[in-house]
Coordinates of C-alpha atoms in Angstrom, one line a residue:
M19 CA 27.7 -25.2 -31.5
S20 CA 24.9 -26.2 -33.8
L21 CA 23.3 -29.6 -34.1
T22 CA 20.1 -31.1 -35.5
H23 CA 17.9 -32.9 -33.1
D24 CA 16.7 -36.2 -34.6
V25 CA 12.9 -36.3 -34.5
P26 CA 10.4 -37.8 -36.9
H27 CA 9.2 -34.5 -38.3
P28 CA 9.5 -32.9 -41.7
Y29 CA 11.0 -29.8 -40.0
P30 CA 13.3 -31.1 -37.3
L31 CA 14.5 -28.6 -34.7
R32 CA 17.8 -26.9 -35.6
T33 CA 19.1 -26.6 -32.0
R34 CA 22.2 -25.2 -30.3
S35 CA 23.5 -25.5 -26.7
T36 CA 24.4 -21.9 -26.3
D37 CA 22.8 -18.5 -26.8
D38 CA 22.4 -17.1 -30.3
P39 CA 24.9 -14.2 -30.5
A40 CA 22.6 -12.2 -32.7
V41 CA 19.8 -12.5 -30.1
V42 CA 22.1 -11.6 -27.2
A43 CA 23.3 -8.4 -29.0
E44 CA 19.7 -7.5 -30.0
Q45 CA 18.2 -8.1 -26.6
R46 CA 21.0 -6.3 -24.5
A47 CA 18.9 -3.1 -24.4
D48 CA 15.5 -4.7 -24.9
D49 CA 15.7 -7.3 -22.1
Y50 CA 13.7 -9.9 -24.0
G51 CA 10.6 -7.8 -24.0
N52 CA 8.7 -10.3 -26.2
H53 CA 10.4 -13.5 -25.2
V54 CA 11.1 -15.8 -22.3
V55 CA 14.2 -14.6 -20.5
P56 CA 16.7 -17.5 -20.8
L57 CA 18.6 -18.6 -17.7
T58 CA 21.9 -17.3 -19.3
A59 CA 20.5 -13.8 -19.4
R60 CA 19.5 -13.6 -15.8
V61 CA 21.3 -10.9 -13.8
G62 CA 23.0 -10.9 -10.4
R63 CA 21.0 -10.2 -7.2
W64 CA 22.5 -6.7 -6.5
R65 CA 22.2 -5.6 -10.1
L66 CA 18.5 -6.5 -10.1
T67 CA 18.0 -5.1 -6.6
M68 CA 19.5 -1.7 -7.5
S69 CA 17.6 -1.5 -10.7
Y70 CA 14.2 -2.3 -9.1
W71 CA 14.9 -0.2 -6.0
S72 CA 14.9 2.9 -8.1
L73 CA 11.2 2.7 -7.3
L74 CA 12.0 3.5 -3.6
S75 CA 12.8 7.2 -4.3
A76 CA 9.6 8.4 -5.9
M77 CA 8.1 11.5 -4.3
V78 CA 4.7 9.9 -4.9
W79 CA 5.3 7.5 -1.9
L80 CA 5.8 10.4 0.4
F81 CA 2.7 12.0 -1.1
Y82 CA 0.6 8.9 -0.4
G83 CA 1.5 8.9 3.2
A84 CA 0.8 12.6 3.5
L85 CA -2.5 12.3 1.6
A86 CA -3.7 9.4 3.8
A87 CA -2.9 11.3 6.9
S88 CA -4.4 14.6 5.7
L89 CA -7.7 12.7 5.0
Y90 CA -8.0 10.3 7.9
G91 CA -5.4 11.3 10.4
S92 CA -1.8 10.4 11.1
T93 CA -2.6 7.4 13.3
D94 CA -5.0 5.8 10.8
A95 CA -2.6 6.4 8.0
L96 CA 0.2 4.7 9.9
I97 CA -2.1 1.7 10.5
A98 CA -2.9 1.6 6.8
I99 CA 0.8 1.7 5.9
G100 CA 1.4 -1.3 8.2
I101 CA -1.4 -3.3 6.6
S102 CA -0.2 -2.4 3.1
V103 CA 3.4 -3.5 3.9
V104 CA 2.1 -6.9 5.0
T105 CA -0.4 -7.5 2.1
F106 CA 2.0 -6.3 -0.6
S107 CA 4.8 -8.4 0.8
L108 CA 2.7 -11.5 0.7
M109 CA 1.6 -10.9 -2.9
A110 CA 5.1 -10.0 -4.0
S111 CA 6.5 -13.2 -2.6
L112 CA 4.1 -15.2 -4.7
F113 CA 4.5 -13.2 -7.9
T114 CA 8.3 -13.2 -7.5
R115 CA 8.4 -17.0 -7.4
W116 CA 6.1 -17.2 -10.4
S117 CA 7.9 -14.8 -12.7
L118 CA 11.4 -15.9 -11.7
R119 CA 10.7 -19.6 -12.4
S120 CA 8.9 -18.9 -15.6
G121 CA 10.9 -16.1 -17.0
L122 CA 7.7 -14.4 -18.2
N123 CA 6.8 -10.7 -18.2
S124 CA 3.4 -9.5 -17.0
T125 CA 1.9 -9.7 -20.5
L126 CA 3.0 -13.2 -21.3
L127 CA 2.2 -14.4 -17.7
S128 CA -1.4 -13.2 -18.1
R129 CA -2.1 -14.7 -21.6
R130 CA -3.6 -17.8 -20.2
M131 CA -6.1 -15.7 -18.2
F132 CA -6.9 -13.0 -20.8
G133 CA -6.0 -14.5 -24.2
V134 CA -3.1 -13.6 -26.6
F135 CA -4.6 -10.2 -27.6
G136 CA -6.5 -9.7 -24.4
A137 CA -3.2 -9.8 -22.4
S138 CA -2.0 -6.9 -24.5
L139 CA -4.2 -4.7 -22.3
T140 CA -1.7 -5.5 -19.5
A141 CA 1.1 -3.9 -21.6
L142 CA -1.1 -0.9 -22.3
L143 CA -2.0 -0.5 -18.6
I144 CA 1.7 -0.5 -17.5
A145 CA 2.8 1.7 -20.4
A146 CA 0.1 4.3 -19.8
T147 CA 0.5 4.4 -16.1
T148 CA 4.3 4.6 -16.0
T149 CA 4.2 7.3 -18.7
Y150 CA 1.8 9.1 -16.4
Y151 CA 4.1 8.6 -13.4
A152 CA 7.0 10.0 -15.4
V153 CA 4.9 13.0 -16.1
F154 CA 4.1 13.4 -12.4
E155 CA 7.7 12.9 -11.2
S156 CA 9.1 15.2 -13.9
S157 CA 6.6 17.9 -13.0
T158 CA 7.5 17.6 -9.4
L159 CA 11.1 18.3 -10.2
A160 CA 10.1 21.3 -12.4
V161 CA 8.1 22.7 -9.5
A162 CA 11.1 22.3 -7.2
F163 CA 13.3 24.3 -9.6
Q164 CA 10.7 27.0 -10.1
H165 CA 10.6 27.5 -6.4
Y166 CA 14.0 29.3 -6.8
T167 CA 13.1 31.1 -10.1
P168 CA 9.5 32.2 -9.6
S169 CA 9.6 34.6 -12.5
W170 CA 10.3 31.8 -15.0
D171 CA 7.5 30.2 -16.9
I172 CA 7.1 26.6 -15.5
R173 CA 7.1 25.4 -19.1
I174 CA 10.8 26.4 -19.4
W175 CA 11.6 24.1 -16.5
Y176 CA 9.5 21.3 -18.0
A177 CA 11.6 21.4 -21.1
I178 CA 14.9 21.6 -19.2
V179 CA 14.0 18.7 -16.9
V180 CA 12.9 16.4 -19.8
A181 CA 16.0 17.2 -21.9
A182 CA 18.3 16.7 -18.9
M183 CA 16.8 13.4 -17.9
L184 CA 16.7 11.8 -21.3
P185 CA 20.3 10.6 -21.5
L186 CA 19.9 8.8 -18.1
M187 CA 17.0 6.7 -19.3
F188 CA 18.6 4.7 -22.1
G189 CA 20.0 1.9 -19.9
G190 CA 18.3 -1.4 -19.3
V191 CA 18.6 -3.9 -16.4
Q192 CA 21.4 -5.7 -18.3
T193 CA 23.4 -2.5 -18.9
W194 CA 23.8 0.4 -16.6
M195 CA 20.4 1.0 -14.9
A196 CA 21.7 -0.6 -11.7
R197 CA 24.9 1.5 -11.6
L198 CA 22.9 4.7 -12.0
N199 CA 20.7 3.8 -9.1
A200 CA 23.4 2.4 -6.9
V201 CA 25.2 5.7 -7.0
L202 CA 22.1 7.8 -6.3
L203 CA 20.6 5.5 -3.6
P204 CA 23.0 6.6 -0.8
L205 CA 22.4 10.3 -1.7
Y206 CA 18.6 9.8 -1.4
A207 CA 18.9 7.9 1.9
V208 CA 21.2 10.6 3.4
G209 CA 18.9 13.3 2.1
I210 CA 15.7 11.8 3.6
V211 CA 17.4 11.4 7.0
A212 CA 18.7 15.0 6.8
A213 CA 15.2 16.3 5.9
V214 CA 13.6 14.6 8.9
I215 CA 16.3 15.9 11.3
A216 CA 16.1 19.4 9.9
A217 CA 12.3 19.5 10.1
A218 CA 12.4 18.2 13.7
V219 CA 14.8 21.0 14.6
R220 CA 13.3 23.9 12.6
F221 CA 9.6 23.4 13.1
S222 CA 7.7 23.4 16.4
A223 CA 4.8 21.5 14.9
A224 CA 7.1 18.5 14.4
S225 CA 6.5 17.3 18.0
D226 CA 2.8 17.0 17.4
W227 CA 2.7 15.3 14.0
T228 CA 0.9 12.1 15.1
S229 CA -2.0 13.9 16.7
F230 CA -3.6 15.2 13.5
S231 CA -7.0 13.7 13.1
G232 CA -7.6 14.4 9.4
V233 CA -9.8 16.7 7.4
V234 CA -12.6 14.1 7.0
P235 CA -14.5 14.1 10.3
S236 CA -15.3 10.7 11.9
E237 CA -19.0 11.1 11.4
A238 CA -18.5 11.7 7.6
R239 CA -16.5 8.5 7.2
P240 CA -18.6 5.5 6.0
L241 CA -16.0 3.1 7.3
P242 CA -13.0 3.3 9.7
G243 CA -10.3 5.7 8.6
W244 CA -7.6 3.0 8.6
L245 CA -9.6 0.9 6.2
L246 CA -10.3 3.8 3.8
A247 CA -6.6 4.6 3.9
S248 CA -5.7 1.0 3.2
V249 CA -8.0 1.1 0.1
L250 CA -6.2 4.2 -1.0
Y251 CA -2.9 2.2 -1.0
M252 CA -4.6 -0.5 -3.1
G253 CA -4.3 2.0 -6.0
C254 CA -0.5 1.1 -5.9
Y255 CA -1.0 -2.5 -7.0
L256 CA 0.9 -1.5 -10.2
N257 CA 4.0 -2.4 -8.1
I258 CA 3.0 -6.0 -8.4
L259 CA 3.0 -5.9 -12.2
M260 CA 6.4 -4.3 -12.2
N261 CA 7.5 -6.9 -9.7
V262 CA 6.7 -9.5 -12.4
D263 CA 8.5 -7.6 -15.1
F264 CA 11.7 -7.4 -13.0
G265 CA 11.5 -10.7 -11.3
R266 CA 11.7 -12.6 -14.6
L267 CA 15.3 -11.4 -14.8
A268 CA 16.4 -13.0 -11.5
K269 CA 18.6 -16.1 -11.2
K270 CA 16.8 -19.1 -9.8
A271 CA 19.5 -19.4 -7.1
D272 CA 18.6 -16.0 -5.8
E273 CA 14.9 -16.7 -5.3
G274 CA 14.9 -16.5 -1.5
F275 CA 16.9 -13.3 -1.5
H276 CA 14.5 -11.6 -4.0
R277 CA 11.4 -12.8 -2.3
H278 CA 12.4 -11.2 1.0
V279 CA 14.6 -8.3 0.0
T280 CA 14.4 -7.1 -3.6
F281 CA 10.6 -7.5 -3.9
G282 CA 9.5 -8.6 -0.4
W283 CA 9.0 -7.2 3.0
V284 CA 12.4 -5.4 3.2
F285 CA 11.4 -3.4 0.1
Y286 CA 7.9 -2.6 1.2
V287 CA 9.0 -1.6 4.7
I288 CA 11.2 1.1 3.0
L289 CA 8.8 1.9 0.2
Y290 CA 5.6 2.4 2.3
G291 CA 6.8 2.3 5.9
V292 CA 9.7 4.7 5.7
N293 CA 8.6 6.9 2.8
G294 CA 5.0 7.1 3.9
T295 CA 6.0 8.0 7.5
V296 CA 8.5 10.6 6.3
G297 CA 5.9 12.1 4.1
I298 CA 3.4 12.4 6.9
F299 CA 6.1 13.9 9.3
L300 CA 7.5 16.4 6.8
V301 CA 4.1 17.8 5.7
R302 CA 2.7 18.0 9.2
A303 CA 5.9 19.6 10.5
A304 CA 6.7 22.1 7.7
I305 CA 3.3 23.1 6.3
P306 CA 0.7 21.9 8.9
D307 CA -1.8 24.6 7.9
Q308 CA -1.9 23.9 4.2
P309 CA -4.2 21.3 2.7
A310 CA -2.6 18.2 1.3
A311 CA -1.5 18.8 -2.3
E312 CA 0.7 16.9 -4.8
T313 CA 3.3 19.7 -4.5
G314 CA 3.1 19.7 -0.7
V315 CA 5.9 17.1 -0.2
V316 CA 8.2 19.2 -2.5
Q317 CA 7.4 22.3 -0.5
A318 CA 8.1 20.5 2.8
V319 CA 11.4 19.1 1.6
L320 CA 12.5 22.5 0.4
A321 CA 11.4 24.2 3.6
S322 CA 13.4 21.7 5.6
L323 CA 16.6 21.5 3.6
G324 CA 16.7 24.5 1.3
V325 CA 19.0 24.0 -1.7
A326 CA 20.1 20.7 -0.3
G327 CA 16.5 19.6 -0.6
L328 CA 16.6 20.5 -4.2
I329 CA 19.6 18.1 -4.7
L330 CA 17.6 15.4 -2.9
I331 CA 14.7 15.9 -5.2
V332 CA 16.9 15.8 -8.3
A333 CA 18.5 12.5 -7.1
S334 CA 15.1 10.9 -6.3
Q335 CA 13.6 11.9 -9.6
A336 CA 16.6 10.7 -11.6
R337 CA 16.2 7.3 -9.9
I338 CA 12.5 6.8 -10.3
N339 CA 12.3 8.1 -13.8
S340 CA 14.9 5.6 -14.9
L341 CA 12.3 2.9 -13.9
N342 CA 9.4 4.9 -15.3
Y343 CA 11.0 5.4 -18.7
Y344 CA 12.2 1.8 -18.8
Q345 CA 8.8 0.3 -18.1
S346 CA 7.0 2.8 -20.3
S347 CA 9.2 2.2 -23.3
A348 CA 9.4 -1.6 -22.8
N349 CA 5.6 -2.0 -22.6
W350 CA 4.8 0.4 -25.4
G351 CA 7.1 -1.7 -27.5
R352 CA 5.4 -4.9 -26.3
L353 CA 2.0 -3.5 -27.2
I354 CA 3.0 -2.4 -30.7
S355 CA 4.6 -5.7 -31.4
N356 CA 1.6 -7.7 -30.1
L357 CA -1.1 -5.6 -32.0
F358 CA 0.7 -4.6 -35.2
G359 CA 3.5 -7.2 -35.6
V360 CA 6.1 -4.4 -35.8
R361 CA 9.1 -4.5 -33.6
V362 CA 10.4 -1.2 -32.3
R363 CA 13.6 -1.0 -30.4
R364 CA 13.4 0.3 -26.8
I365 CA 15.8 3.3 -27.2
P366 CA 13.7 5.0 -29.9
L367 CA 10.7 4.4 -27.8
V368 CA 12.4 6.2 -24.9
V369 CA 12.8 9.2 -27.1
I370 CA 9.1 9.1 -28.2
S371 CA 8.0 8.6 -24.6
T372 CA 10.0 11.6 -23.5
A373 CA 8.2 13.8 -26.1
V374 CA 4.8 12.5 -24.9
V375 CA 5.8 13.1 -21.3
F376 CA 6.6 16.7 -22.2
L377 CA 3.4 17.3 -24.0
L378 CA 1.4 15.8 -21.1
M379 CA 3.3 18.0 -18.6
L380 CA 1.8 21.0 -20.4
T381 CA -1.7 19.9 -19.5
D382 CA -1.1 20.5 -15.7
V383 CA -0.8 16.9 -14.5
F384 CA -1.6 17.9 -10.9
S385 CA -5.2 18.9 -11.9
Y386 CA -6.2 15.3 -12.7
L387 CA -3.9 13.3 -10.5
Q388 CA -6.6 11.7 -8.3
S389 CA -8.8 10.7 -11.2
A390 CA -5.8 9.1 -13.0
L391 CA -4.7 7.2 -10.0
T392 CA -8.2 5.9 -9.3
W393 CA -8.8 4.7 -12.9
Q394 CA -5.5 2.9 -13.2
G395 CA -6.0 1.6 -9.7
V396 CA -9.2 -0.3 -10.4
F397 CA -7.7 -1.9 -13.5
V398 CA -4.6 -3.0 -11.7
V399 CA -6.5 -4.3 -8.7
S400 CA -8.8 -6.4 -11.0
W401 CA -5.7 -7.8 -12.9
V402 CA -4.1 -8.8 -9.6
G403 CA -7.4 -10.4 -8.4
V404 CA -7.7 -12.5 -11.6
L405 CA -4.1 -13.8 -11.5
L406 CA -4.2 -14.6 -7.8
T407 CA -7.4 -16.6 -8.3
H408 CA -5.8 -18.4 -11.3
Y409 CA -2.7 -19.2 -9.1
A410 CA -4.9 -20.6 -6.4
L411 CA -7.3 -22.7 -8.6
V412 CA -5.0 -24.0 -11.3
P413 CA -2.1 -25.8 -9.5
E414 CA -0.5 -27.1 -12.7
D415 CA 0.4 -23.5 -13.7
R416 CA 2.3 -22.7 -10.5
A417 CA 5.6 -24.4 -10.8
H418 CA 6.8 -23.3 -14.2
G419 CA 4.2 -20.7 -15.2
P420 CA 1.1 -21.0 -17.3
E421 CA 0.9 -21.8 -21.0
F422 CA 1.7 -18.6 -22.9
R423 CA 2.6 -19.6 -26.5
A424 CA 0.4 -17.7 -28.9
L425 CA -0.5 -20.6 -31.1
R426 CA -1.9 -22.6 -28.2
L427 CA -4.2 -20.0 -26.7
P428 CA -7.4 -18.2 -27.8
R429 CA -7.2 -14.5 -28.8
V430 CA -9.5 -13.5 -25.9
T431 CA -11.0 -15.4 -23.0
W432 CA -13.8 -15.0 -20.4
G433 CA -11.1 -13.9 -18.0
L434 CA -10.7 -10.7 -20.1
A435 CA -14.5 -10.1 -19.8
V436 CA -14.1 -10.5 -16.0
W437 CA -11.2 -8.0 -15.9
L438 CA -13.1 -5.4 -17.9
F439 CA -16.4 -5.9 -16.1
A440 CA -14.8 -5.6 -12.7
S441 CA -12.9 -2.5 -13.7
A442 CA -16.0 -0.9 -15.2
V443 CA -17.8 -1.4 -11.9
G444 CA -15.0 0.2 -10.0
I445 CA -14.9 3.2 -12.3
Y446 CA -18.7 3.6 -12.0
L447 CA -18.5 3.5 -8.2
V448 CA -16.0 6.3 -8.0
E449 CA -17.4 8.5 -10.8
A450 CA -21.2 8.1 -10.8
P451 CA -23.3 10.5 -8.7
G452 CA -25.4 9.0 -6.0
V453 CA -23.2 6.0 -5.2
P454 CA -23.2 5.3 -1.4
A455 CA -20.1 6.6 0.2
A456 CA -19.3 3.1 1.6
L457 CA -19.0 1.8 -1.9
S458 CA -17.3 4.7 -3.6
G459 CA -14.8 4.9 -0.8
T460 CA -13.9 1.2 -1.1
A461 CA -14.1 0.8 -4.9
Q462 CA -10.8 -1.0 -5.2
L463 CA -11.8 -3.5 -2.5
V464 CA -15.1 -4.1 -4.3
V465 CA -13.3 -4.6 -7.6
L466 CA -10.9 -7.1 -6.0
V467 CA -13.9 -9.2 -4.6
I468 CA -15.7 -9.1 -8.0
S469 CA -12.7 -10.2 -10.0
V470 CA -11.9 -13.0 -7.6
V471 CA -15.4 -14.3 -7.5
L472 CA -16.2 -14.1 -11.2
Y473 CA -12.9 -15.5 -12.4
G474 CA -13.2 -18.3 -9.8
A475 CA -16.6 -19.1 -11.4
V476 CA -15.1 -19.0 -14.9
V477 CA -12.2 -21.4 -13.9
L478 CA -14.6 -23.8 -12.1
A479 CA -17.1 -23.8 -15.0
R480 CA -14.6 -24.1 -17.8
R481 CA -10.9 -23.7 -18.0
S482 CA -9.3 -21.7 -20.8
A483 CA -8.8 -24.0 -23.8
V484 CA -5.2 -24.9 -24.5
R485 CA -4.5 -26.3 -28.0
T486 CA -2.4 -29.4 -28.3
G487 CA -0.3 -30.8 -31.0
A488 CA 3.4 -31.4 -31.8
D489 CA 5.4 -29.7 -29.1
P490 CA 9.1 -28.8 -29.4
R491 CA 9.4 -29.0 -25.6
E492 CA 8.9 -32.7 -25.8
E493 CA 11.6 -33.0 -28.4
V494 CA 14.5 -32.0 -26.2
A495 CA 15.7 -33.2 -22.8
D496 CA 15.7 -29.7 -21.2
P497 CA 13.6 -27.0 -23.0
A498 CA 15.1 -24.3 -20.8
A499 CA 18.7 -25.2 -21.7
V500 CA 18.4 -25.7 -25.4
W501 CA 17.9 -23.1 -28.1
A502 CA 16.1 -23.7 -31.4
E503 CA 16.0 -21.7 -34.6
C504 CA 12.8 -20.0 -35.7
H505 CA 11.9 -20.5 -39.3
R506 CA 10.6 -17.0 -39.6
C507 CA 13.3 -14.8 -38.1
A508 CA 16.1 -17.3 -38.4
K509 CA 17.1 -16.6 -34.7
A510 CA 17.4 -19.1 -31.9
Y511 CA 15.5 -18.8 -28.7
V512 CA 15.0 -21.2 -25.8
V513 CA 12.8 -24.2 -26.7
T514 CA 10.5 -23.2 -23.7
E515 CA 8.9 -20.6 -26.0
M516 CA 9.1 -22.4 -29.3
D517 CA 6.1 -24.0 -31.1
R518 CA 5.2 -25.7 -34.3
D519 CA 3.7 -23.3 -37.0
T520 CA 0.9 -25.4 -38.5
A521 CA 0.4 -22.8 -41.2
A522 CA 4.0 -23.5 -42.4
G523 CA 3.8 -27.2 -42.3
G524 CA 4.9 -27.5 -38.6
A525 CA 8.1 -25.5 -38.9
P526 CA 9.6 -24.3 -35.6
V527 CA 8.6 -20.7 -34.6
C528 CA 9.5 -18.4 -31.7
D529 CA 6.7 -16.8 -29.8
E530 CA 7.2 -13.3 -31.1
C531 CA 6.9 -14.5 -34.7
A532 CA 4.0 -16.8 -33.8
T533 CA 2.1 -13.8 -32.2
A534 CA 2.7 -11.7 -35.3
S535 CA 1.4 -14.6 -37.5
L536 CA -2.0 -14.2 -35.9
L537 CA -2.4 -10.7 -37.2
P538 CA -4.1 -10.0 -40.5
G539 CA -1.6 -9.8 -43.3
H540 CA 1.2 -11.6 -41.3
A541 CA 0.3 -15.2 -41.9

């Protein structure tokens, strides 16, 4: 039901007390990629859990455990896994609360720190990294199939895998992503248990899997092995950004459940604790004499279970790629909208992302895995450091999220400079010759310290300017429960994201249209 809110303004808000049906239909697949998620669009706890928990089945988590153990030994790797479970759980609890209460995705949440256009780098980072992970996971599946058809060109399996996976990737959190992953999760869980049992029975080396000391001798380690392995896991901070993107879709009544289960300690015990330990065990048991490689986990699973292992890998890759394609397409769309003012629906972006994934698979993704993980790792760690510092030093932004509306924030901020500088230092430490091993081996930790210290100095010296003026939020009783019509797109969004367009005489404008108005030629 529509009504006009009576305010002394030449362009009074045209409000309604229910969702705009046109917006609901439009956003069903796009999950409010460029908008605040209204409370009416939040999903049930198990739907969100099953959607996000697709992350649990990625082969890369088994690989991380196996890699840490091969470098620094099984015991140090297990210690690092324990440390990572604790630290990630604590951060996830904080970011879950922040995103759930604000309804903001990672790009909108970071606008206050990096600026309207500077925050677009967040979308680019997630889009590029999840695209890369889709390449890695799809390549892993192709390698598994080629194990049974060694005479086939691997590129044939690349094409088959990409084509077969595409129909499974169209669903969003509000549609069938949860159903797909709920069906496949038990299959993955049973498969992992079966692989461990089979390896324990079939391979004599299984009984000695914890005694391996690592290929890096103690005298060559600049720091304790458990610390170096913990830093290795810091490269996985991307999970925190994805936590934000999914947490915004949660109902406020489910906050406690999601902080502990969906995104919290239960999730990380399984993600790192179970997967990492299984990865260490399978590789040490099945192929103890081979150096750690990205395909080693696949070989170990196939050696343990045979054809049943192939089914396990298919299930795991279908689950994780549903998340990779979802995040990749959503963030590419967000980036295009923010930088060019053009809105592209998520489903066409899935198709485009699939084509890009196939082309990248042809480049032999395993040859540059470590470099790619390291580069994205330093950018993500720096992002997390800046946002954690903002949360700690700016208490007014904690309860309901920071200001994010495009017309009230600068295009770029000093926070963006901190993010880029800290990331550049991290890349230099890992790539430049002659850097002391203690620094190159802990580059992510150095980046975290730099980003926290420098951004803390920026906040204490001068806070990011927030423009004031007529505010639609002050014109209604509850901005989160009232929808207002945008004068540009003629669609109604929650007043929480609405602003007054001074270039149009103060007419109400949604944040997506306000962002586009800042671009040349869109005023």
